[in-house]
Tab-separated table of C-alpha atoms in Angstrom:
chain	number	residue	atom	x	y	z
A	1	UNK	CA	6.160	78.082	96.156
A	2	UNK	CA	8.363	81.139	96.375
A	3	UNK	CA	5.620	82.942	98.503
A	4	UNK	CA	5.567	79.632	101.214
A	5	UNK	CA	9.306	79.888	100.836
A	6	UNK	CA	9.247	83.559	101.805
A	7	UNK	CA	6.868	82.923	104.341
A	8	UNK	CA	9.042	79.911	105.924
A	9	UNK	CA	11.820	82.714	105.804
A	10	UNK	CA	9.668	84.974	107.763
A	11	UNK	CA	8.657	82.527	110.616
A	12	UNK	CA	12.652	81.797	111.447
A	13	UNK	CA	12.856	85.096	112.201
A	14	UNK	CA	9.901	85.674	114.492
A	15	UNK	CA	11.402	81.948	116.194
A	16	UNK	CA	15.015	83.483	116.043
A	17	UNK	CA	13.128	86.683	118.597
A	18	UNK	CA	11.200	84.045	120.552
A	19	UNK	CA	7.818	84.976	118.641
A	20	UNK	CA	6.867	81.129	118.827
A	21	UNK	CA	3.358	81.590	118.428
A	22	UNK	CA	4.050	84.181	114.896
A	23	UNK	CA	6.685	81.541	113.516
A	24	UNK	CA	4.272	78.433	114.613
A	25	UNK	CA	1.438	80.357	112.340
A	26	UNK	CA	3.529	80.921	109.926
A	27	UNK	CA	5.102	77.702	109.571
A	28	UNK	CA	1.453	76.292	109.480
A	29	UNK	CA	0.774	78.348	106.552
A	30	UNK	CA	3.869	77.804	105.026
A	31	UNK	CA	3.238	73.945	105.380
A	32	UNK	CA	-0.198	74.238	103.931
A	33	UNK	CA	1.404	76.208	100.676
A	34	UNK	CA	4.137	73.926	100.038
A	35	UNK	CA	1.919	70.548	100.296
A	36	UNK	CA	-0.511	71.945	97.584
A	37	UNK	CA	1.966	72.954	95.269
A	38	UNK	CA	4.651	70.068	95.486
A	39	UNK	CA	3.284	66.842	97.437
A	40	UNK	CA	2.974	66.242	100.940
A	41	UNK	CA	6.079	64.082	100.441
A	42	UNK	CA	8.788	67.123	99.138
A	43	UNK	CA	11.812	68.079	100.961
A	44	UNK	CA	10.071	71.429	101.417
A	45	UNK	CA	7.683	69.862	103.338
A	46	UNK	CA	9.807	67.817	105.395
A	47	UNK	CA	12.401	71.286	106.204
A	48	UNK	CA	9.227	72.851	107.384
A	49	UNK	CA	7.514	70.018	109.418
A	50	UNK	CA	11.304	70.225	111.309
A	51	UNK	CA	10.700	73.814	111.674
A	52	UNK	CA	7.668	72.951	113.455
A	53	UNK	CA	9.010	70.341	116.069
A	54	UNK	CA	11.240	72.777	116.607
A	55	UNK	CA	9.218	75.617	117.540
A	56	UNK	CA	7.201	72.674	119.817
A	57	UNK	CA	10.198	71.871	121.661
A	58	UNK	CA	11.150	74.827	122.383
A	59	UNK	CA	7.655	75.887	123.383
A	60	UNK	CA	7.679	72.613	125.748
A	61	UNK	CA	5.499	70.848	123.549
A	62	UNK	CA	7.096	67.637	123.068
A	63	UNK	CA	3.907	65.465	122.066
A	64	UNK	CA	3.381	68.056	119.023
A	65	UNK	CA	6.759	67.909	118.119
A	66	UNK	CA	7.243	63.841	118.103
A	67	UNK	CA	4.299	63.914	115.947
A	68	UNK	CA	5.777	66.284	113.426
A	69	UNK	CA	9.203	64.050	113.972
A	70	UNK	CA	6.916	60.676	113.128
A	71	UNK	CA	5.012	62.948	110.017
A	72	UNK	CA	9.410	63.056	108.973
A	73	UNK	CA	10.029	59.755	109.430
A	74	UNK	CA	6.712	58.826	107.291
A	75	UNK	CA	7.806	60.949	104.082
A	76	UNK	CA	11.695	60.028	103.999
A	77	UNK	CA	10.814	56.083	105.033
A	78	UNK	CA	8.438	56.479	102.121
A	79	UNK	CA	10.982	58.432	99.662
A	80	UNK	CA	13.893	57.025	100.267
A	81	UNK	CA	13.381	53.741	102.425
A	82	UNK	CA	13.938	52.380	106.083
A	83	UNK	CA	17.743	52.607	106.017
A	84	UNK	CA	18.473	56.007	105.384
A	85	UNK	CA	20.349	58.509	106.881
A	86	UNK	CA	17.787	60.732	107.328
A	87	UNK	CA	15.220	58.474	109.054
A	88	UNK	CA	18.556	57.785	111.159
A	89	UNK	CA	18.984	61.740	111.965
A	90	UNK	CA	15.107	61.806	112.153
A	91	UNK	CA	15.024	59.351	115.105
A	92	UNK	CA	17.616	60.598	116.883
A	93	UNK	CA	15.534	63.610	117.194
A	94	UNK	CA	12.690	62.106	118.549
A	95	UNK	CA	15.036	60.318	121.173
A	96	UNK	CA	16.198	64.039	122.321
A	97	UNK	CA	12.475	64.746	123.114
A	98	UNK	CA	11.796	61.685	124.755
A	99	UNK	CA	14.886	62.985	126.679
A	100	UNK	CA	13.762	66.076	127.456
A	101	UNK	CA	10.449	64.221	128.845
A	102	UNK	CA	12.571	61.927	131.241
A	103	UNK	CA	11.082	58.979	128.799
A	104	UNK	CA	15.110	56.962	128.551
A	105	UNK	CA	13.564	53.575	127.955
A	106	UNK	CA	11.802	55.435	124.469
A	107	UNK	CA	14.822	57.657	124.096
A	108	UNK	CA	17.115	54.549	124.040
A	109	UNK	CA	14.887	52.510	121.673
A	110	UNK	CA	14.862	55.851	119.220
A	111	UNK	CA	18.473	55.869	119.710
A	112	UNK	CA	19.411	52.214	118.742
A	113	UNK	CA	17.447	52.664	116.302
A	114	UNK	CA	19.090	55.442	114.878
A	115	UNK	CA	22.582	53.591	115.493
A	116	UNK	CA	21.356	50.107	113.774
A	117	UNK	CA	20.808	52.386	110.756
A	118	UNK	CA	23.885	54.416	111.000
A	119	UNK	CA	25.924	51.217	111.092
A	120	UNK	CA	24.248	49.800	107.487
A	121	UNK	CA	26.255	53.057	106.130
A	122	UNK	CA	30.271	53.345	105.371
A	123	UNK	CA	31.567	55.449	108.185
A	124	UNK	CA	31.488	55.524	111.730
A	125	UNK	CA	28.030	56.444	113.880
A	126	UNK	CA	27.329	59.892	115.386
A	127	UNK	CA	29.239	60.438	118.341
A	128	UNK	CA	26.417	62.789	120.096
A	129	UNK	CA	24.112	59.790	119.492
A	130	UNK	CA	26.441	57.421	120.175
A	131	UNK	CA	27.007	59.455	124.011
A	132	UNK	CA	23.813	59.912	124.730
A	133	UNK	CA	23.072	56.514	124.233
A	134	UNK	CA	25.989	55.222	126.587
A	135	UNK	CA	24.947	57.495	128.719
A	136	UNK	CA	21.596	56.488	129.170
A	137	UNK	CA	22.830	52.556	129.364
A	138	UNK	CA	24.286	53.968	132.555
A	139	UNK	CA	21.626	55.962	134.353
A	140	UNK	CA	19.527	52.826	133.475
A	141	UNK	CA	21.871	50.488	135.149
A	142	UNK	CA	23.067	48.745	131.654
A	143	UNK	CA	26.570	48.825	131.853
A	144	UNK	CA	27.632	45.800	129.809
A	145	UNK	CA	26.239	48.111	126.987
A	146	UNK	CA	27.135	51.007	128.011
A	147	UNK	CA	30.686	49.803	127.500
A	148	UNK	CA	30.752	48.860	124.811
A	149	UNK	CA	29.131	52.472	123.420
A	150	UNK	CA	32.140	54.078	125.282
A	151	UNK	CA	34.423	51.572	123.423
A	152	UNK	CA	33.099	52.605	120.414
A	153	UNK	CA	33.561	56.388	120.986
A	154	UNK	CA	36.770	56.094	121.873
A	155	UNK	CA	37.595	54.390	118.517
A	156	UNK	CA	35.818	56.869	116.652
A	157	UNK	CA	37.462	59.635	118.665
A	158	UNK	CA	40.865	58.287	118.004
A	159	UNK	CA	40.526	57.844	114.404
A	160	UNK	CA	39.242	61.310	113.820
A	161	UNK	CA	41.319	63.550	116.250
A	162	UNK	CA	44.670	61.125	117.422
A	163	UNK	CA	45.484	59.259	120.537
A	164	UNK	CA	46.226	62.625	122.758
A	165	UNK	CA	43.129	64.248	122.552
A	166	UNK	CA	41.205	65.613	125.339
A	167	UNK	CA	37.775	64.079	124.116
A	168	UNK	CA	39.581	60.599	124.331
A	169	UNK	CA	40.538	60.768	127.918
A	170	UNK	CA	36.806	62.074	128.674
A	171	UNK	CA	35.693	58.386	127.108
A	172	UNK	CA	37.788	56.588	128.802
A	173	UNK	CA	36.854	58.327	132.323
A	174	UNK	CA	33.600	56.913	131.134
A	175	UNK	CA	34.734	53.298	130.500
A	176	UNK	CA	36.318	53.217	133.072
A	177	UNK	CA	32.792	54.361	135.358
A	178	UNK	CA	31.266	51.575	133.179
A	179	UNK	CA	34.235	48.983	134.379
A	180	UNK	CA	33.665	49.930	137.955
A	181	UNK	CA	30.021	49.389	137.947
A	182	UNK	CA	30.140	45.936	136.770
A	183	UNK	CA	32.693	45.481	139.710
A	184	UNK	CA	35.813	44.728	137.245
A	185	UNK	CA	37.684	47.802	139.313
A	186	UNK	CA	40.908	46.659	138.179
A	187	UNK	CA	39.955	46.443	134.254
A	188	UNK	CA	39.387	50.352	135.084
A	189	UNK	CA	42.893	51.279	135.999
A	190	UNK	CA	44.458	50.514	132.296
A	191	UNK	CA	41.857	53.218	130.636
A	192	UNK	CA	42.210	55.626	134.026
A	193	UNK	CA	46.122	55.845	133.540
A	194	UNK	CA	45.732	56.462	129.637
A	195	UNK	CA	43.130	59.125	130.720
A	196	UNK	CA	45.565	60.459	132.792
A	197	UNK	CA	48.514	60.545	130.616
A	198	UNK	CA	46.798	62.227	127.509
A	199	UNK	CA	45.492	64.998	129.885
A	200	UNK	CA	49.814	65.010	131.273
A	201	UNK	CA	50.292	65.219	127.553
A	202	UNK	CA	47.659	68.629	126.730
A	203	UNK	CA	46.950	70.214	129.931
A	204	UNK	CA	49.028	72.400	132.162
A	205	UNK	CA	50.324	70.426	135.397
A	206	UNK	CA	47.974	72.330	137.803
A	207	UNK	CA	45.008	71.863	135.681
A	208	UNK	CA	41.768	70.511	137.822
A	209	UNK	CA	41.377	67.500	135.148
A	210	UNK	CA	45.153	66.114	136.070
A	211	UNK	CA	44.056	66.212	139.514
A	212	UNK	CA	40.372	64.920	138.729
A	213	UNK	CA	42.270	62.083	137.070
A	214	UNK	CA	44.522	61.132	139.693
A	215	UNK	CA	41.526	62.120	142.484
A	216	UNK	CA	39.768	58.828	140.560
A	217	UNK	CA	42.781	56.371	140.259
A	218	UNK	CA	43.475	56.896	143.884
A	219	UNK	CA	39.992	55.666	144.820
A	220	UNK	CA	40.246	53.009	142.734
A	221	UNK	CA	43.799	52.208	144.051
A	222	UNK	CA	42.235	52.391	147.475
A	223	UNK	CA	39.024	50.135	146.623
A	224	UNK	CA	41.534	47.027	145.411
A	225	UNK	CA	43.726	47.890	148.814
A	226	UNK	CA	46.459	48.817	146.229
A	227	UNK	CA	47.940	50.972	149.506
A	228	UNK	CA	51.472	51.868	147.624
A	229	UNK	CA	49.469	52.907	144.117
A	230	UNK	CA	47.500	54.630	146.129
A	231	UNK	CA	50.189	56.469	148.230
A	232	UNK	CA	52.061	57.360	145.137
A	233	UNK	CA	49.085	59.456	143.465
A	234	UNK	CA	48.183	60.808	146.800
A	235	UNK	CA	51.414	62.468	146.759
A	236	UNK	CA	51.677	63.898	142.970
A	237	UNK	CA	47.666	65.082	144.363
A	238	UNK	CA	49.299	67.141	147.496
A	239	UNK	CA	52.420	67.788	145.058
A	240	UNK	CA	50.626	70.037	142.282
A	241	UNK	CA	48.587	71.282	145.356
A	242	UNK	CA	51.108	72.968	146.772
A	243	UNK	CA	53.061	73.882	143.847
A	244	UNK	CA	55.875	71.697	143.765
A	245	UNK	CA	57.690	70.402	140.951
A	246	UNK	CA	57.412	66.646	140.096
């Protein structure tokens, strides 16, 4: 086992040059080594069969690499059962490839997936997964769900780095999008004026967010015919344009 160990080793160096097709050898040898001398279902096994979806993404392989993902899945559903963490992290990887192939309708079911598992465990979900899922609820027209993902993240992001936190008002831009697109404009304004206050709160007046922020409250101001809202942003807008003090 030390030698497959040594010769795993070896083959994230040639991938850490680019070498893919020295460090895909070598991980194939590697693999061979460590399922005759502890199991096909070891850890060792399952470090190296990642090794090997990565080297297959990376080498734009993506059907090798979901089928080293699925070989993953197999082994820790086997060891450890369908709930686990690791099948969780497991699926989410598959759901990045399935990304990466312009596949969202698999991506999202990998995804959920991952999340329905995530959520039998005490803490809160991945927050990558989590965004990538809301964010393909939106570029598949599923807004209703991808609010409440965004709803979600912006609990989680609250809890774990406070209410005036840049990643916070980044959500909430997002919830708000997902408002819009259902047509409940005015259910957006709440989480766009938050958005805009925390970034007030951390971000030099001039910054482009403050004036990305009130750029998207005016249109929303405008789309309700809120004329006077509207008006009012406008000019804090043409205020930090021009350098004047509010």
């Amino acid at each position: 086992i030390d030698v497959a160990r040594t010769v795993n080793n070896l083959a994230n160096i040639h991938f850490s040059l680019g070498n893919l097709s020295e460090a895909m050898e070598l991980y194939q040898e590697a693999l061979e080594i460590k399922k005759s001398c502890l199991g096909e279902d070891s850890d060792d096994v399952v470090n190296t069969l990642k090794n090997i979806a990565q080297v297959m993404v990376t080498a734009g392989k993506e059907q090798d690499a979901l089928q080293a993902y699925q070989s993953i899945v197999n082994i820790r559903q086997g060891r450890y059962g369908e709930n686990h963490m690791s099948v969780a992290e497991t699926l989410a990887s598959m759901g990045d490839v399935y990304i990466k192939l312009g596949e969202l309708d698999k991506a999202m079911t990998y995804f959920e997936q991952s999340i329905k598992i995530q959520k039998t465990q005490d803490g809160p979900c991945d927050e990558r997964i989590l965004e990538n899922l809301g964010s393909i609820y939106g570029k598949l027209g599923q807004w209703q769900k991808a609010e409440s993902i965004f709803k979600e993240i912006v609990q989680i992001k609250r809890l774990e780095h406070g209410d005036d936190c840049l990643a916070v008002a980044r959500t909430l831009d997002l919830l708000a999008v997902s408002y819009i697109e259902q047509e409940r404009s005015s259910e957006s304004i709440e989480h766009l004026q938050e958005a805009l206050r925390i970034r007030k709160a951390c971000l030099d007046a001039d910054d482009g967010e403050i004036l990305a922020s009130l750029n998207k409250l005016a249109f929303v101001y405008k789309s309700l015919d809120m004329i006077d809202e509207m008006q009012q942003v406008k000019a804090e807008f043409e205020a930090i344009q021009n350098g004047v003090d509010l």
